[in-house]
Every structure is written in C-alpha cells, then in structure tokens.
Amino acid sequence: MLNEKKGISRGAIITLMIVLVVCILTIVLENTINPNSLLFTVIRKAAVYSLVAVTMNLLNGFTGLFSLGQAGFMLLGAYTYAILTIPTDVRDSIYYLFGGAGFHFSTVSFFEGIIGDSGVAGFISMILGVLIAMLVGGIVAAIVAYLIGLPVLRLKSDYLAIATLGFAEILRAIFQWDKLGKVTNGANALRGYPTFADFNIKNAQGITVLRLSSFIPILFAGICILIIILLINSSYGRAFKAIRDDEVAAEAMGINLAKHKMMSFIISSFFAGVGGALFAMFASTVQAKTFTSAMTYEIFLIVVIGGIGSISGSCIASFLYIACSEWWLRFLDNTQYINGNQLPLFKNGFRMVVFSVVIMIIVLFFRTGMMGDKELSDLFNKKRRKKVKADE
C-alpha cells in the first residue's frame, strides 16, 4: 500500500514536471525563433481547445451526459469577454453600423482609471480587466446553463445531445440579430479588445523584450484544467462517476441525480465560457458565425481520440489534432510538381481529405482513444508497480 501511494505521488510529480518543461520550453522558443511560426499558432489554439475538450469530457466522460452545446457556451464567454474589454474610446467606431455602442463600460478602462494607463500600471490594469471579464464570461455561461439545464437535463443520451446542439444554434442566431446590435454588433465582428499579444512585456520605447503570448493561454488553460482535476478527484467527482456507471445504483447510494447532473453541467459550461474568452483572445475578433456545430464536433472528436474519461488524453489529442489540421498536413493544399509534371490531388482541400482518413484510422484501431480512461500519471504508476513487483 505504501509503495502504491509512493507510485501515485511519483506519477503526479513526473506529470507536473512535464507540464513545467513544456511551459519553459514554450517561453524559450517564442523568444528565440520567429514568433510568427505556425508552431505558436498551434500552441495557442491547442491550449484553448484543451480546456474546452476537458470541459466536454467532464460531462461525457465523467458524468455520462451526452451534451453537444460547448460551442454555444464558448460563444457566450467570447462575446461577454469582448464586450467588457473593448476600450471605451473605440466602442463607437466598432459599433458604427448601429449608431454606436449601447453602453461605454470597459473592465480594462475601469482599472486604468483607478491604477493608471501607462507602464507597469497600465499592464496591471489590463491583466485585472482581462481576468474579471473572463470570470464574468464564465459566470454568464453558467447562468444560461442552469436555465437550459432545468428542462434539457431530464432528457438522456441522443435526445440530450440534440437539445443542447439546438440550443447552441439558436444562441448563435440570436447573437447575430440586428435588434441586439448595440450590444453584440449584430453579424459584424467585435475587435479591439486585449489579446494574447498584449501580454508581451515591452520596454519604455515600445520594443518587446519578453514574449509571453504563447505561454499565457497554456497558463490560463492549465489553471482551469487543474481545478477540474481537483473536482474530479473530490467526492463530487466520485458521485459524477457513479452516475455515469449506473444511475440506479448511484441513486440507491443516496446520490441526488438531478443536483449532481446540474452541478456537472454548470461547472462544465462555466469553464467552456472561460475557454470561449480564451478563444476570443486567440482569434483577435469575435463573430457568432465562428461558433458553429462544426466547432463542437471538432471538440468532441478530440475527446474521442484522446479517450473518453481521460483528462491527459484530451490535452494530448488537442495538440495533435490542431498540429495535423493546421500545420503538419498543410503542404497537401499546395500544388506539387515532379519533373515539371503536376501531381494530381495536391490542391486546396486535399489536406482535409487526408486528415479525415487519418482520423478514421485512429478511431478504428484505437477504440477507446489514445489514453482510454487512463492519465499520464497512471502510466508512470504502472511502470513503478512493475518495478516494485519485480523487486519483491
């Protein structure tokens, strides 16, 4: 028993060390090679998708709720973040098609008025404004999730998936409604708010001395994922798993099904809203047409590839998925020649054909995903247990 506990601690420590190495390596690479490299685009987007995939895994993998509404909650978080952080002096120029913004409040401008808007004070004001806006974005998503959850969580399996997917599509249409234009800017994009690039540290001359634009999404997503992991390992997490395994048995054990399902749904939606705010910072613009059902399918595919019920699997699969779709297979979209003859198939769109085939192969040969329901720490624990057994 003592050896097993040591193994668990050892696995957790090794996993934490891997994460720290990735963070340090990201900072070093971003400050030594071309910052416009596709590598950093992949890192930023994958970090955001990792968080959203984990939130979906919390529902599908750990609670057994088949929900497809993550894009809708991301939309709520993204719009809330953008609306609350656009500087007051540029709001009217962004909402010009609707005669200006409906209100002129900005969390960033608010803190700048208290702390200052230049130098270190301005940087701190921006960070505080961003954090508050992200938190409010998550809260808005959680409140809407509660209201939506009251009727839809009575449904099960495919019916729940259809209901949540329909909610996301309705929400996308509402945010493009011109009647809400003074708040959402209708079908037009919101822009001008702080992005990951604004976290780069500059000197008095405005020259960047330390780039953190790829480290920040890893940091924010990592903190949120850590909180979700702590939740899963708590008594609430064990109740979620019991509901997933057998609702009748869980209820017989005294677990309140409605309460815990709603709790899981709200928590997942809250962090999906935070993920939406991070996506807004990654994309630099927010537009409702971006948050389509295709985005939800992408996230769900990442969960399946990584392993339903594995947090580590969702994170690893996110980076591999984004790297393949956005970087490694991009050459397939370019025309290729051999001895002056153009190769067939190599044209725009062929990349996604090959990518789809790769995904099909992975799903066919890895039925439970890359990690199944295991975590990285479990792999190290397994090696540890084998060593202990051999020593005995």
Coordinates of C-alpha atoms in Angstrom, one line a residue:
M1 CA 0.0 0.0 0.0
L2 CA 2.8 2.3 0.9
N3 CA 4.6 1.6 -2.4
E4 CA 1.4 2.3 -4.3
K5 CA 1.0 5.6 -2.6
K6 CA 4.6 6.4 -3.5
G7 CA 3.9 5.5 -7.1
I8 CA 0.8 7.7 -7.2
S9 CA 2.9 10.6 -5.9
R10 CA 5.7 9.9 -8.2
G11 CA 3.4 9.8 -11.2
A12 CA 1.8 13.1 -10.3
I13 CA 5.2 14.7 -9.8
I14 CA 6.5 13.5 -13.1
T15 CA 3.4 14.7 -14.9
L16 CA 3.8 18.1 -13.2
M17 CA 7.4 18.3 -14.3
I18 CA 6.4 17.5 -17.9
V19 CA 4.0 20.4 -17.8
L20 CA 6.6 22.8 -16.4
V21 CA 9.1 21.8 -19.0
V22 CA 6.5 22.4 -21.7
C23 CA 5.8 25.9 -20.3
I24 CA 9.5 26.8 -20.0
L25 CA 10.2 25.5 -23.5
T26 CA 7.4 27.5 -24.9
I27 CA 8.8 30.7 -23.4
V28 CA 12.3 29.9 -24.6
L29 CA 11.2 29.0 -28.2
E30 CA 9.0 32.1 -28.6
N31 CA 11.8 34.4 -27.6
T32 CA 14.5 32.7 -29.8
I33 CA 12.8 31.7 -33.1
N34 CA 10.4 33.5 -35.4
P35 CA 7.3 34.4 -33.4
N36 CA 5.1 34.2 -36.5
S37 CA 5.9 30.5 -36.9
L38 CA 2.8 28.2 -37.2
L39 CA 4.2 26.4 -34.1
F40 CA 2.9 29.1 -31.8
T41 CA -0.4 29.3 -33.6
V42 CA -0.8 25.6 -32.9
I43 CA 0.2 26.0 -29.2
R44 CA -2.2 28.9 -28.6
K45 CA -5.2 27.2 -30.3
A46 CA -4.4 23.8 -28.9
A47 CA -4.2 25.2 -25.3
V48 CA -7.7 26.8 -25.8
Y49 CA -9.1 23.6 -27.3
S50 CA -7.6 21.5 -24.5
L51 CA -9.6 23.4 -21.9
V52 CA -12.9 23.1 -23.9
A53 CA -12.2 19.4 -24.6
V54 CA -11.7 18.8 -20.9
T55 CA -15.0 20.5 -20.1
M56 CA -16.8 18.3 -22.6
N57 CA -15.0 15.3 -21.1
L58 CA -16.3 16.3 -17.7
L59 CA -19.8 15.9 -19.0
N60 CA -19.5 13.0 -21.5
G61 CA -16.6 11.0 -19.9
F62 CA -17.1 11.5 -16.2
T63 CA -20.8 12.2 -15.7
G64 CA -22.2 10.3 -18.7
L65 CA -24.2 13.3 -20.1
F66 CA -24.1 13.4 -23.9
S67 CA -24.0 17.1 -24.5
L68 CA -23.1 19.0 -27.7
G69 CA -23.6 22.6 -26.6
Q70 CA -20.0 23.6 -25.9
A71 CA -19.8 26.0 -28.9
G72 CA -22.8 27.9 -27.5
F73 CA -21.2 28.3 -24.1
M74 CA -18.0 29.3 -25.8
L75 CA -19.9 32.0 -27.7
L76 CA -21.3 33.4 -24.5
G77 CA -17.9 33.6 -22.9
A78 CA -16.3 35.1 -26.0
Y79 CA -18.9 37.8 -26.5
T80 CA -19.0 38.6 -22.8
Y81 CA -15.2 39.0 -22.7
A82 CA -15.1 41.1 -25.8
I83 CA -18.0 43.4 -24.9
L84 CA -16.5 44.0 -21.4
T85 CA -12.9 44.7 -22.5
I86 CA -13.3 46.8 -25.7
P87 CA -11.8 50.2 -24.7
T88 CA -14.5 52.9 -24.2
D89 CA -12.8 55.3 -26.7
V90 CA -13.1 52.9 -29.6
R91 CA -16.5 51.4 -29.0
D92 CA -18.5 53.8 -31.2
S93 CA -16.1 53.1 -34.1
I94 CA -16.7 49.4 -33.8
Y95 CA -20.5 49.7 -33.4
Y96 CA -20.7 52.3 -36.1
L97 CA -23.4 50.4 -38.1
F98 CA -25.7 50.7 -35.2
G99 CA -25.0 54.3 -34.3
G100 CA -22.5 53.5 -31.6
A101 CA -22.4 51.1 -28.6
G102 CA -25.4 50.8 -26.2
F103 CA -23.1 51.4 -23.2
H104 CA -19.5 52.5 -22.7
F105 CA -18.2 50.4 -19.9
S106 CA -14.9 48.5 -20.1
T107 CA -13.2 46.5 -17.3
V108 CA -9.8 47.4 -18.7
S109 CA -10.7 51.1 -18.9
F110 CA -12.2 50.9 -15.4
F111 CA -8.9 49.6 -13.8
E112 CA -6.9 52.1 -15.9
G113 CA -8.9 54.9 -14.3
I114 CA -8.0 53.5 -10.8
I115 CA -4.5 52.2 -11.2
G116 CA -3.2 54.1 -14.3
D117 CA -2.8 53.5 -18.0
S118 CA 0.9 53.7 -18.7
G119 CA 3.9 51.5 -18.0
V120 CA 3.6 48.8 -15.3
A121 CA 0.3 50.3 -14.0
G122 CA -1.3 50.0 -17.4
F123 CA -0.1 46.4 -17.8
I124 CA -1.6 45.5 -14.4
S125 CA -4.8 47.3 -15.3
M126 CA -5.1 45.3 -18.5
I127 CA -4.4 42.0 -16.6
L128 CA -7.1 42.7 -14.0
G129 CA -9.6 43.8 -16.6
V130 CA -9.0 40.6 -18.6
L131 CA -9.3 38.4 -15.6
I132 CA -12.6 40.0 -14.5
A133 CA -14.0 39.8 -18.0
M134 CA -13.0 36.1 -18.3
L135 CA -14.6 35.3 -15.0
V136 CA -17.8 37.1 -15.9
G137 CA -17.9 35.3 -19.2
G138 CA -17.8 32.0 -17.4
I139 CA -20.5 33.1 -15.0
V140 CA -22.8 34.2 -17.8
A141 CA -22.3 30.8 -19.5
A142 CA -23.0 29.1 -16.1
I143 CA -26.2 31.0 -15.5
V144 CA -27.5 30.2 -19.0
A145 CA -26.5 26.6 -18.5
Y146 CA -28.6 26.5 -15.3
L147 CA -31.6 27.9 -17.2
I148 CA -31.1 25.5 -20.1
G149 CA -30.4 22.6 -17.8
L150 CA -33.7 22.8 -16.0
P151 CA -35.6 21.3 -18.9
V152 CA -33.0 19.5 -21.0
L153 CA -31.3 17.5 -18.2
R154 CA -34.5 15.5 -17.9
L155 CA -33.5 14.0 -21.3
K156 CA -31.0 11.3 -21.9
S157 CA -28.5 10.1 -24.5
D158 CA -29.1 11.3 -28.0
Y159 CA -32.1 13.4 -27.0
L160 CA -29.9 15.5 -24.7
A161 CA -27.3 15.9 -27.4
I162 CA -29.9 17.1 -29.9
A163 CA -31.4 19.6 -27.4
T164 CA -28.0 21.1 -26.4
L165 CA -26.9 21.3 -30.0
G166 CA -30.2 23.0 -30.9
F167 CA -29.6 25.5 -28.0
A168 CA -26.1 26.4 -29.4
E169 CA -27.5 27.0 -32.9
I170 CA -30.4 29.2 -31.5
L171 CA -27.9 31.1 -29.4
R172 CA -25.7 31.8 -32.5
A173 CA -28.7 33.1 -34.4
I174 CA -29.8 35.4 -31.5
F175 CA -26.3 37.0 -31.3
Q176 CA -26.5 37.9 -35.0
W177 CA -29.9 39.6 -34.5
D178 CA -29.7 43.2 -35.5
K179 CA -32.0 44.2 -32.7
L180 CA -29.2 43.4 -30.3
G181 CA -26.7 45.2 -32.5
K182 CA -25.8 47.9 -29.9
V183 CA -24.5 45.1 -27.7
T184 CA -23.4 42.2 -29.9
N185 CA -22.7 44.3 -33.1
G186 CA -25.1 42.0 -35.0
A187 CA -23.4 39.8 -37.6
N188 CA -20.3 42.0 -37.5
A189 CA -17.1 41.2 -35.7
L190 CA -16.1 42.6 -32.4
R191 CA -12.4 43.6 -32.2
G192 CA -10.0 46.0 -30.4
Y193 CA -10.0 44.1 -27.1
P194 CA -6.8 42.7 -25.4
T195 CA -5.4 39.6 -27.0
F196 CA -2.6 37.2 -26.1
A197 CA -0.1 39.6 -27.8
D198 CA -0.9 42.3 -25.3
F199 CA 0.7 40.1 -22.6
N200 CA 4.1 40.6 -24.2
I201 CA 6.4 42.7 -22.0
K202 CA 7.7 45.9 -23.7
N203 CA 10.2 48.5 -22.6
A204 CA 9.7 52.2 -22.5
Q205 CA 10.3 52.5 -26.2
G206 CA 7.6 50.0 -27.0
I207 CA 10.0 47.3 -28.1
T208 CA 9.1 43.8 -27.0
V209 CA 11.7 42.4 -24.6
L210 CA 9.8 39.2 -23.5
R211 CA 7.2 37.4 -25.5
L212 CA 4.5 35.6 -23.4
S213 CA 1.7 35.4 -26.0
S214 CA 2.0 31.6 -26.3
F215 CA 2.7 30.9 -22.6
I216 CA -0.4 32.8 -21.3
P217 CA -3.0 30.5 -22.9
I218 CA -1.2 27.5 -21.5
L219 CA -1.1 29.1 -18.1
F220 CA -4.8 30.1 -18.1
A221 CA -6.0 26.8 -19.6
G222 CA -3.7 24.9 -17.2
I223 CA -5.1 26.5 -14.1
C224 CA -8.7 25.8 -15.2
I225 CA -7.8 22.2 -16.0
L226 CA -6.1 21.8 -12.7
I227 CA -9.3 23.0 -10.9
I228 CA -11.3 20.4 -12.9
I229 CA -8.9 17.7 -12.0
L230 CA -9.3 18.6 -8.3
L231 CA -13.0 18.4 -8.7
I232 CA -12.9 15.0 -10.4
N233 CA -10.8 13.6 -7.6
S234 CA -13.1 15.0 -4.9
S235 CA -16.3 13.4 -3.5
Y236 CA -18.3 15.3 -6.2
G237 CA -16.2 13.7 -8.9
R238 CA -16.8 10.3 -7.4
A239 CA -20.5 11.0 -7.5
F240 CA -20.3 12.0 -11.2
K241 CA -18.5 8.7 -12.0
A242 CA -21.1 6.7 -10.1
I243 CA -23.9 8.4 -12.1
R244 CA -22.0 7.6 -15.3
D245 CA -21.6 3.9 -14.4
D246 CA -25.1 3.2 -13.1
E247 CA -27.7 5.9 -12.3
V248 CA -30.0 3.4 -10.4
A249 CA -27.1 2.2 -8.2
A250 CA -25.9 5.8 -7.6
E251 CA -29.4 6.9 -6.5
A252 CA -29.7 3.9 -4.3
M253 CA -26.4 5.0 -2.6
G254 CA -28.0 8.4 -1.8
I255 CA -26.6 10.5 -4.6
N256 CA -29.0 13.2 -5.8
L257 CA -29.0 12.7 -9.5
A258 CA -30.7 16.0 -10.5
K259 CA -28.4 18.0 -8.3
H260 CA -25.1 16.4 -9.4
K261 CA -26.1 16.4 -13.1
M262 CA -26.9 20.1 -12.9
M263 CA -23.7 20.8 -11.0
S264 CA -21.6 19.0 -13.6
F265 CA -23.4 20.8 -16.4
I266 CA -22.9 24.2 -14.8
I267 CA -19.3 23.7 -14.0
S268 CA -18.6 22.4 -17.5
S269 CA -20.4 25.4 -19.0
F270 CA -18.5 27.9 -16.8
F271 CA -15.1 26.7 -17.9
A272 CA -16.4 26.4 -21.5
G273 CA -17.3 30.1 -21.2
V274 CA -13.7 30.8 -20.0
G275 CA -12.5 28.8 -22.9
G276 CA -14.6 31.0 -25.2
A277 CA -12.9 34.1 -23.8
L278 CA -9.5 32.5 -24.4
F279 CA -10.6 31.7 -28.0
A280 CA -11.6 35.3 -28.5
M281 CA -8.1 36.4 -27.4
F282 CA -6.6 33.8 -29.8
A283 CA -8.7 34.8 -32.8
S284 CA -8.4 38.6 -32.2
T285 CA -12.0 39.0 -33.4
V286 CA -15.4 37.6 -32.2
Q287 CA -18.1 36.7 -34.6
A288 CA -21.1 34.5 -34.0
K289 CA -20.7 32.6 -37.3
T290 CA -17.4 31.1 -36.0
F291 CA -19.1 29.1 -33.2
T292 CA -20.9 26.6 -35.4
S293 CA -21.8 23.0 -34.7
A294 CA -18.7 22.1 -36.6
M295 CA -16.6 23.5 -33.7
T296 CA -18.5 21.3 -31.3
Y297 CA -17.9 18.3 -33.5
E298 CA -14.2 19.1 -33.6
I299 CA -14.0 19.3 -29.8
F300 CA -16.0 16.0 -29.4
L301 CA -13.7 14.3 -31.9
I302 CA -10.7 15.4 -29.8
V303 CA -12.3 13.9 -26.7
V304 CA -12.9 10.6 -28.6
I305 CA -9.3 10.5 -30.0
G306 CA -7.8 11.3 -26.6
G307 CA -10.0 8.9 -24.7
I308 CA -13.4 9.5 -23.1
G309 CA -12.7 9.8 -19.4
S310 CA -9.1 10.9 -19.7
I311 CA -8.0 14.5 -19.0
S312 CA -4.5 13.8 -20.2
G313 CA -5.9 12.3 -23.4
S314 CA -8.0 15.3 -24.2
C315 CA -4.9 17.6 -23.8
I316 CA -2.6 15.5 -25.9
A317 CA -5.2 14.9 -28.6
S318 CA -5.9 18.7 -28.8
F319 CA -2.3 19.4 -29.6
L320 CA -2.0 16.6 -32.1
Y321 CA -5.3 17.4 -33.8
I322 CA -4.5 21.1 -34.2
A323 CA -1.0 20.4 -35.3
C324 CA -2.2 18.0 -38.0
S325 CA -5.0 20.1 -39.3
E326 CA -3.3 23.5 -39.1
W327 CA 0.4 22.7 -39.6
W328 CA 1.8 19.3 -40.5
L329 CA -0.5 18.5 -43.4
R330 CA -0.8 22.0 -44.8
F331 CA 1.7 21.1 -47.6
L332 CA -1.1 18.9 -49.1
D333 CA -3.0 22.0 -50.1
N334 CA -0.1 23.3 -52.2
T335 CA 0.5 22.2 -55.8
Q336 CA 3.3 19.8 -56.2
Y337 CA 5.5 19.0 -59.3
I338 CA 7.8 16.1 -60.2
N339 CA 10.0 16.7 -63.3
G340 CA 7.7 19.5 -64.3
N341 CA 4.5 17.5 -64.1
Q342 CA 1.8 18.5 -61.7
L343 CA 0.8 15.8 -59.2
P344 CA -2.9 15.0 -59.1
L345 CA -4.9 15.6 -55.9
F346 CA -2.5 18.1 -54.4
K347 CA -4.7 21.1 -54.3
N348 CA -6.8 23.2 -51.9
G349 CA -8.9 20.9 -49.8
F350 CA -6.8 17.8 -50.2
R351 CA -5.4 18.3 -46.7
M352 CA -8.7 17.8 -45.0
V353 CA -9.4 14.6 -47.1
V354 CA -6.1 13.1 -45.9
F355 CA -6.8 14.4 -42.3
S356 CA -10.2 12.7 -42.3
V357 CA -8.7 9.4 -43.4
V358 CA -6.1 9.7 -40.6
I359 CA -8.9 10.3 -38.1
M360 CA -10.8 7.3 -39.3
I361 CA -7.8 5.1 -38.9
I362 CA -7.2 6.3 -35.4
V363 CA -10.8 5.7 -34.4
L364 CA -10.8 2.2 -36.0
F365 CA -7.6 1.0 -34.3
F366 CA -7.9 2.9 -31.0
R367 CA -11.5 2.2 -30.0
T368 CA -11.0 3.7 -26.5
G369 CA -8.8 6.5 -27.7
M370 CA -5.1 7.0 -27.2
M371 CA -5.3 7.1 -23.4
G372 CA -8.6 5.2 -22.8
D373 CA -9.6 6.3 -19.3
K374 CA -6.0 6.5 -18.1
E375 CA -3.9 9.5 -17.2
L376 CA -0.3 10.2 -17.7
S377 CA 0.4 9.6 -14.0
D378 CA -1.2 6.2 -14.4
L379 CA 1.4 5.2 -17.0
F380 CA 4.2 6.1 -14.6
N381 CA 2.5 4.3 -11.8
K382 CA 2.2 1.2 -13.9
K383 CA 5.9 1.2 -14.5
R384 CA 6.5 1.8 -10.8
R385 CA 4.3 -1.1 -9.8
K386 CA 6.0 -3.4 -12.2
K387 CA 9.4 -2.5 -10.7
V388 CA 8.1 -3.0 -7.1
K389 CA 6.7 -6.3 -8.1
A390 CA 10.0 -7.4 -9.7
D391 CA 11.9 -6.3 -6.6
E392 CA 9.6 -8.4 -4.4

